[in-house]
XYZ file of C-alpha atoms in Angstrom:
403
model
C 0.000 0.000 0.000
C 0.539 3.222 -0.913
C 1.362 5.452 2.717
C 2.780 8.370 1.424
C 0.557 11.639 0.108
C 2.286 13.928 -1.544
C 1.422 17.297 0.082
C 1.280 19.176 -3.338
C -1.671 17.496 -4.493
C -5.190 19.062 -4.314
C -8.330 17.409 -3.239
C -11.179 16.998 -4.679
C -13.644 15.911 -1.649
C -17.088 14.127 -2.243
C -18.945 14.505 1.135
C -20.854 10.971 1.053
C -20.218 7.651 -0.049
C -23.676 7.488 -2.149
C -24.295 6.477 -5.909
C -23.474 9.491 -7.446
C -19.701 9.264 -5.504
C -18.916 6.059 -6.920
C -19.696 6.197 -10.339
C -17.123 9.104 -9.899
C -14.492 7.371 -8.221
C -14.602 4.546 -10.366
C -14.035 7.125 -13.497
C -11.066 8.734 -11.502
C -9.657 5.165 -10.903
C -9.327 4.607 -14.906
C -8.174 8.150 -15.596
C -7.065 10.346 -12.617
C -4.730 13.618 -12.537
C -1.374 13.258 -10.948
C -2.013 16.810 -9.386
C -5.113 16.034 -7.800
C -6.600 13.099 -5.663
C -9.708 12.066 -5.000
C -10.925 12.194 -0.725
C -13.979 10.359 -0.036
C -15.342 11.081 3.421
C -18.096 8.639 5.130
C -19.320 8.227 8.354
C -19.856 4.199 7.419
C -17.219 1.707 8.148
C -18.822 -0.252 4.730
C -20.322 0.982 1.848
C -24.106 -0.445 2.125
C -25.484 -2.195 -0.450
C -29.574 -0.913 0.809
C -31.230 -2.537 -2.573
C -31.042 -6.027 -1.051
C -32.541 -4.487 2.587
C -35.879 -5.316 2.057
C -34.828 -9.012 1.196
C -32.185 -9.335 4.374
C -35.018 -7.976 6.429
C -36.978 -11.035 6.170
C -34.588 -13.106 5.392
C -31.322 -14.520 6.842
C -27.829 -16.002 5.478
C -26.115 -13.588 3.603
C -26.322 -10.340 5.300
C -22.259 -10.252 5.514
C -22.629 -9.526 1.690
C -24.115 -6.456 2.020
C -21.501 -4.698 3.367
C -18.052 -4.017 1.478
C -15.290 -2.754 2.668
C -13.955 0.778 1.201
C -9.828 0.281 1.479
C -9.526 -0.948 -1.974
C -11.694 1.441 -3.911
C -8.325 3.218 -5.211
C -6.070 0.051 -5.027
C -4.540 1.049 -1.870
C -2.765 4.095 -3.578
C -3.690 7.157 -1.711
C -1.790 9.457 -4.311
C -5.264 8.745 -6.338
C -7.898 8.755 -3.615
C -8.933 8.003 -0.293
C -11.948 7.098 1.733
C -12.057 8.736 4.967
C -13.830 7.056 7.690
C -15.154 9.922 9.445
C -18.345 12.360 10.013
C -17.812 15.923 8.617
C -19.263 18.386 10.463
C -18.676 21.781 9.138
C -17.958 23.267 5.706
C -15.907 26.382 5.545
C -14.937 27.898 2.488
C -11.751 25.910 2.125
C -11.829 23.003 4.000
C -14.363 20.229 5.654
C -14.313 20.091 9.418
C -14.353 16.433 10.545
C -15.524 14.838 13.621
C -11.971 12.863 14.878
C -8.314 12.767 13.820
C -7.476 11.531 10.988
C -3.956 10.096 9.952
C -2.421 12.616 7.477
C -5.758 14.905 7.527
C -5.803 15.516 11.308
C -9.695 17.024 11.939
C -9.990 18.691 8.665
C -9.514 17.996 5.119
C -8.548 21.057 2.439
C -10.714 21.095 -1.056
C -9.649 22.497 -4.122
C -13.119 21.295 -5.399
C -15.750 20.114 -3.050
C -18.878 17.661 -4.454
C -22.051 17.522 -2.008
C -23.195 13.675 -2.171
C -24.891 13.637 1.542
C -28.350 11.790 0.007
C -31.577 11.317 1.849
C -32.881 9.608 5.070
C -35.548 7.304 4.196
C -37.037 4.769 7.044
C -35.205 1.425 8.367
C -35.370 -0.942 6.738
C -35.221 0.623 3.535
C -31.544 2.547 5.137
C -29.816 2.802 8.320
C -29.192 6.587 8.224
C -27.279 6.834 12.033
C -26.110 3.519 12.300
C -22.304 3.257 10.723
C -20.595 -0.058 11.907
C -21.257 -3.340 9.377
C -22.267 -5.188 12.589
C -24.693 -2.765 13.531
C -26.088 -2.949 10.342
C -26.021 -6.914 10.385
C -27.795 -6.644 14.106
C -30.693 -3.832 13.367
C -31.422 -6.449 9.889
C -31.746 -10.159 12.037
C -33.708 -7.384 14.551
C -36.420 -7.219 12.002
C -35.965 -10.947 10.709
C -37.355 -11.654 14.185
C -40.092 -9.360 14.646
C -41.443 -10.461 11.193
C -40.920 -14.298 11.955
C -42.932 -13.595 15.012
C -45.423 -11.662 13.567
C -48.336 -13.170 11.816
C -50.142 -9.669 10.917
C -47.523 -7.382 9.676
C -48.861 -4.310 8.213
C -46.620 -2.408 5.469
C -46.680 1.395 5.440
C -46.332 2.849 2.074
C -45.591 1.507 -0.904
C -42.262 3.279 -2.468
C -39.903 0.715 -3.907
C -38.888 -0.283 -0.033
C -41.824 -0.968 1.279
C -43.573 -3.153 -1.719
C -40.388 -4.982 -2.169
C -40.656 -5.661 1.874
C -44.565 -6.845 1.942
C -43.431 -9.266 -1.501
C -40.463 -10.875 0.252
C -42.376 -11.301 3.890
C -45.146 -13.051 1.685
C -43.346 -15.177 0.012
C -41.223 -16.622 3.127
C -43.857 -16.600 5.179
C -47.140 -17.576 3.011
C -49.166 -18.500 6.068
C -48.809 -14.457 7.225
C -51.361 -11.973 6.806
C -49.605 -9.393 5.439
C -51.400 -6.012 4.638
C -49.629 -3.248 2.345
C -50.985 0.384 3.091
C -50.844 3.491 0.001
C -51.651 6.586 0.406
C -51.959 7.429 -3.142
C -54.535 4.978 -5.625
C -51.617 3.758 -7.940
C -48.262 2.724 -7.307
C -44.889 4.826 -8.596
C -47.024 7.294 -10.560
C -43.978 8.613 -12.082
C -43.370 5.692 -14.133
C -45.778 3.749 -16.460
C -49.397 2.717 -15.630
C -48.502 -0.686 -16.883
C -46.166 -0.392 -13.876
C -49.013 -0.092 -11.248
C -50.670 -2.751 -12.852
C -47.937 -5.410 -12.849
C -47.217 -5.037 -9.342
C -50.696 -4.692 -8.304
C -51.372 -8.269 -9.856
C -48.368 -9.895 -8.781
C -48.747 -8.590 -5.357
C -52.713 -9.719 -5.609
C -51.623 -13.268 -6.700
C -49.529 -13.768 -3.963
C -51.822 -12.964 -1.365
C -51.170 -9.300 -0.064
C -53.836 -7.335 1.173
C -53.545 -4.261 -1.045
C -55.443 -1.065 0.532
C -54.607 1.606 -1.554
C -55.842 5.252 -1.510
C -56.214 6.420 2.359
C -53.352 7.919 4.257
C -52.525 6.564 7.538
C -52.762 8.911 10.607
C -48.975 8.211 11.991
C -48.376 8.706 15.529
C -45.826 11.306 16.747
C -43.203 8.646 18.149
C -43.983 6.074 15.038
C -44.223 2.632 15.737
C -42.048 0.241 17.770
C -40.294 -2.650 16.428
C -42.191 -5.091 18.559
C -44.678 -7.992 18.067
C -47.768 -6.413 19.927
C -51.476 -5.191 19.115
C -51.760 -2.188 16.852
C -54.600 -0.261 15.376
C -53.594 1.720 12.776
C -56.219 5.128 11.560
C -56.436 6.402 8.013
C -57.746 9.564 7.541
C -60.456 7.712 5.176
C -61.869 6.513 9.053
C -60.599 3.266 8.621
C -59.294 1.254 10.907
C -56.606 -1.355 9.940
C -55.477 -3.920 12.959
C -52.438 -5.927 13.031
C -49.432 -6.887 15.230
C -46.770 -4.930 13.340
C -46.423 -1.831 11.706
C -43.368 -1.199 9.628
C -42.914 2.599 8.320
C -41.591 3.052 4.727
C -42.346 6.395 3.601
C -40.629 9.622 4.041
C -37.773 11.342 2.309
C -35.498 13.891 3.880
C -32.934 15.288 2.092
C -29.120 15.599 4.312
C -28.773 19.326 3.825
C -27.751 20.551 6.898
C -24.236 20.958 6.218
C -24.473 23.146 2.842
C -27.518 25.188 4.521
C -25.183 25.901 6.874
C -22.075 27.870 4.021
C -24.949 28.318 1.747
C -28.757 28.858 2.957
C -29.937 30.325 -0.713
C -28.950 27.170 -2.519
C -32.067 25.163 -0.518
C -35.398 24.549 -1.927
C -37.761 26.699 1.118
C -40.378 24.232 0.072
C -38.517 20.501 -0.132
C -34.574 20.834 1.764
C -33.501 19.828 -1.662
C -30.239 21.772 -2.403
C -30.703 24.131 -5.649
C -28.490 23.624 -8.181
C -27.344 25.142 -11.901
C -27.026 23.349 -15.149
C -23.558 22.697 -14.221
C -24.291 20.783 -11.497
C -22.798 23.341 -9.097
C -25.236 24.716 -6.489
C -26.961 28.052 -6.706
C -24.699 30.177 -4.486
C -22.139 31.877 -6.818
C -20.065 32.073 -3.893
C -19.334 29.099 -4.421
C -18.373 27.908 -7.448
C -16.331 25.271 -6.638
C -19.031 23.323 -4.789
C -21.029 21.056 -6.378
C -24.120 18.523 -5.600
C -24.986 14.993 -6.902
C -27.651 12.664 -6.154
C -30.471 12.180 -4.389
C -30.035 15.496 -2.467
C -30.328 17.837 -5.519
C -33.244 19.703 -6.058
C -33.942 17.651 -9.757
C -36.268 16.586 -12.037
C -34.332 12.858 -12.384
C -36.030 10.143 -10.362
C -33.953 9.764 -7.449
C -32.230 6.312 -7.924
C -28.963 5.035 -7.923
C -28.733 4.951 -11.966
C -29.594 8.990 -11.874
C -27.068 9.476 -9.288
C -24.700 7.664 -10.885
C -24.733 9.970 -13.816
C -24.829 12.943 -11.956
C -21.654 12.244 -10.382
C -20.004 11.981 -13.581
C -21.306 15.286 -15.185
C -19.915 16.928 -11.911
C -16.509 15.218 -12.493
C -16.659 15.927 -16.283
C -17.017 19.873 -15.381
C -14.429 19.044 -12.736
C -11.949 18.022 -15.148
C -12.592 21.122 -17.351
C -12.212 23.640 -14.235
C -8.846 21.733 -13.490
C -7.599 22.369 -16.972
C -8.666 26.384 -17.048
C -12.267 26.328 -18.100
C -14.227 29.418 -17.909
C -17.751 29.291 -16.010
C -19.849 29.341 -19.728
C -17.155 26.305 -21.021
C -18.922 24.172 -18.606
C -20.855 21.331 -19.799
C -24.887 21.257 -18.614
C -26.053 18.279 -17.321
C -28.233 16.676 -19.694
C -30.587 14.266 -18.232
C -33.106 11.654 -20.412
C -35.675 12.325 -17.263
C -36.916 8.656 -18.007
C -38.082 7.169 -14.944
C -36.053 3.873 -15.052
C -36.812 1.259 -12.260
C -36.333 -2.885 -11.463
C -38.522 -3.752 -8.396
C -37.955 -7.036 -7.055
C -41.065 -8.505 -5.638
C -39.521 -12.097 -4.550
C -36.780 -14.343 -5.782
C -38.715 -14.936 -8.675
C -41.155 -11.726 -9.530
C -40.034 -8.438 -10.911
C -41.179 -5.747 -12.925
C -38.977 -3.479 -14.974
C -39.613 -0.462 -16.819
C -36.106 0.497 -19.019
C -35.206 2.388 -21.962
C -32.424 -0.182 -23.018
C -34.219 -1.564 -26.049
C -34.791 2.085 -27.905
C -38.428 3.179 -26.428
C -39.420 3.431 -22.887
C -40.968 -0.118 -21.971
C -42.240 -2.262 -19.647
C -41.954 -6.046 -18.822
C -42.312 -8.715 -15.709
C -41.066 -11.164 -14.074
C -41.036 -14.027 -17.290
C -38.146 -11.431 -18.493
C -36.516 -9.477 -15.324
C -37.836 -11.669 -12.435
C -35.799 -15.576 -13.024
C -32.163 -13.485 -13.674
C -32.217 -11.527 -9.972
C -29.181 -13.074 -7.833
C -30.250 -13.588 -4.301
C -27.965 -11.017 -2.985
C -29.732 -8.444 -5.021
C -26.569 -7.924 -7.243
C -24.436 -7.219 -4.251
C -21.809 -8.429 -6.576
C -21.242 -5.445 -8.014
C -20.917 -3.348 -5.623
C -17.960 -5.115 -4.264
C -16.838 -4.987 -8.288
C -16.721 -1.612 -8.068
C -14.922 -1.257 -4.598
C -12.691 -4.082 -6.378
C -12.854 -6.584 -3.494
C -14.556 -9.405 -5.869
C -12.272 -11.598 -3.985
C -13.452 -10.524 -0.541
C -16.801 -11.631 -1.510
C -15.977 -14.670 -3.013
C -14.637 -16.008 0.137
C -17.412 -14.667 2.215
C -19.794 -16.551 -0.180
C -17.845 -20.134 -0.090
C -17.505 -19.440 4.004
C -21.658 -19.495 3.649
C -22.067 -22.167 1.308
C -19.707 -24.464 3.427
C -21.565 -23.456 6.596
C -24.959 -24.165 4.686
């Protein structure tokens, strides 16, 4: 490994190890600038691979593949990037103020160009926002693996991509359940096709949930408790739902606190979303050296990992031009298809997709997208892209000899 840093590079810092960071850092890996290096800094020991939550929540055995480790995501060479493990707490206007000492940083880190990745908090399961230890992680998912084996009337609060994968994969381990899925709205993802809505609604239908769309649940100030007990849930309809488990997945909040702080302007009054221009650089021009990516951005993309993904490389793109002595108008826009692109995985076996990958927006179930969905919910690649395949690997045989 790589110990040294060479003090006369700059940094370029992504705050948050989300999507839209590592389709950057993966880009930097294959073509970085020997005058620059690229600082990752995460409050998470692993990167977390959340699409396969909903699965490991019900389900145990390979929770361990969920979590990668970041040390090889730049090959151990520090002279082209680094993940910090740390918190940052402040942004001044030329460095990030961190929450511990770190070796060759000490408690801040110095930006030539800083990108804001800091996401949402959505409920747990769906993410563990303040939990940053794998084995926390692995503990709070075999938490809810036992309250759902226990429970035989689990009730399913909103039905985002989280919560209808969650009510699918508690059905289908647990047939004998009663498991009721609440909506708020009368269709499901109405930003994507009605074919969509109707795909899941039948799949969902044939495998037994209780579908109650089109009331919104009264939720309680404290939420619900992760325990096996009575509950009564209200709707503002006047319904009343019963069941022994209530499971929240709905809310989106984005993690702005830290650029409302340097730069209150560049929020959305109405959403926390952080404002930004064309250029992918927020709307402070104070600031033009800070930029946002992801889920946090106040955008028309859907907010998935694909869409963050690309974001991250637009910012690096205009990045790369700033480095070699682009002017603000040389920038490159980000140009987005705003297609609302989606797999949800309703089961080991049911899916529907709605891509763009065959020339026009379509969409198709689980005979096509369903039978090809690893169990690990393509945990795979992310350890690919953090290039520990062989990390994995041996996790996997360790299971499969254990099994």
């Amino acid at each position: 490994m790589v110990s040294s840093i060479n003090i006369k590079q700059k940094n370029i810092v992504f705050i948050g190890a989300s999507s839209a960071a590592m389709g950057a850092s993966l880009e930097w890996c294959e073509n970085h600038h020997k005058e620059y290096r690229f600082i990752m800094i995460e409050a998470k020991t692993h990167y977390n691979h959340v699409f396969a939550f909903p699965r490991a929540s019900v389900i145990t055995g390979f929770e361990e593949q969920l979590f990668c480790p970041y040390d090889n995501m730049f090959f151990g060479d520090d002279t082209i990037g680094k993940v910090i493990n740390a918190r940052a707490l402040e942004i001044q206007k030329e460095y990030i103020q961190l929450d511990r000492i770190v070796p060759g940083f000490g408690d801040r880190v110095e930006y030539a160009y800083l990108v804001y990745t800091a996401g949402t908090r959505i409920p747990a399961p769906g993410r563990f926002n303040d939990l940053t230890s794998k084995d926390e992680c692995i503990a709070k998912l075999q938490e809810y693996q036992k309250v759902i084996k226990e429970s035989q009337n689990p009730i399913i609060i909103g039905a985002g991509a989280v919560g209808l994968e969650l009510a699918s994969e508690i059905k289908e381990h647990y047939p004998e359940k009663n498991v009721i899925l609440l909506h708020s709205r009368n269709r499901y993802l109405p930003r994507y096709k009605v074919s969509m809505d109707v795909m899941i609604y039948n799949i969902l239908k044939k495998n037994g949930v209780k579908q109650k769309l089109g009331d919104r649940v009264i939720l309680p100030a404290d939420g619900f408790p992760l325990k096996v007990k009575p509950v009564e849930i209200l709707t503002q309809g006047g319904k009343t739902i019963n069941g022994d488990l209530a499971i929240m997945c709905i809310g989106m909040s984005p993690n702005n606190s830290l650029i409302k702080a340097i730069a209150p302007e560049s929020i959305n009054p109405e959403t926390g979303f952080i404002k930004i221009k064309s250029t992918m650089q927020i709307q402070d021009d104070n600031f033009p050296n800070i930029f946002a990516a992801g889920d946090v951005c106040d955008h028309t993309d859907v907010k998935t990992g694909h869409y963050a993904w690309m974001q991250g490389l637009a910012v690096l793109n205009n990045i790369r031009k700033l480095i070699a002595g682009a002017s603000q108008d040389e920038l490159e826009p980000y140009k987005s298809k705003d297609l609302a692109l989606i797999k949800v995985i309703l089961g080991e076996k049911e899916a529907v997709t709605q891509t763009h990958q065959l020339g026009p927006l379509i969409t198709y179930g689980s005979w096509v997208g369903g039978r090809s969905v690893p169990h690990n919910i393509y945990a795979s690649f992310t350890w690919g892209i953090l290039h520990a395949e062989d990390r994995l690997e041996t996790i996997i045989n360790a299971q499969s000899t254990k099994t």
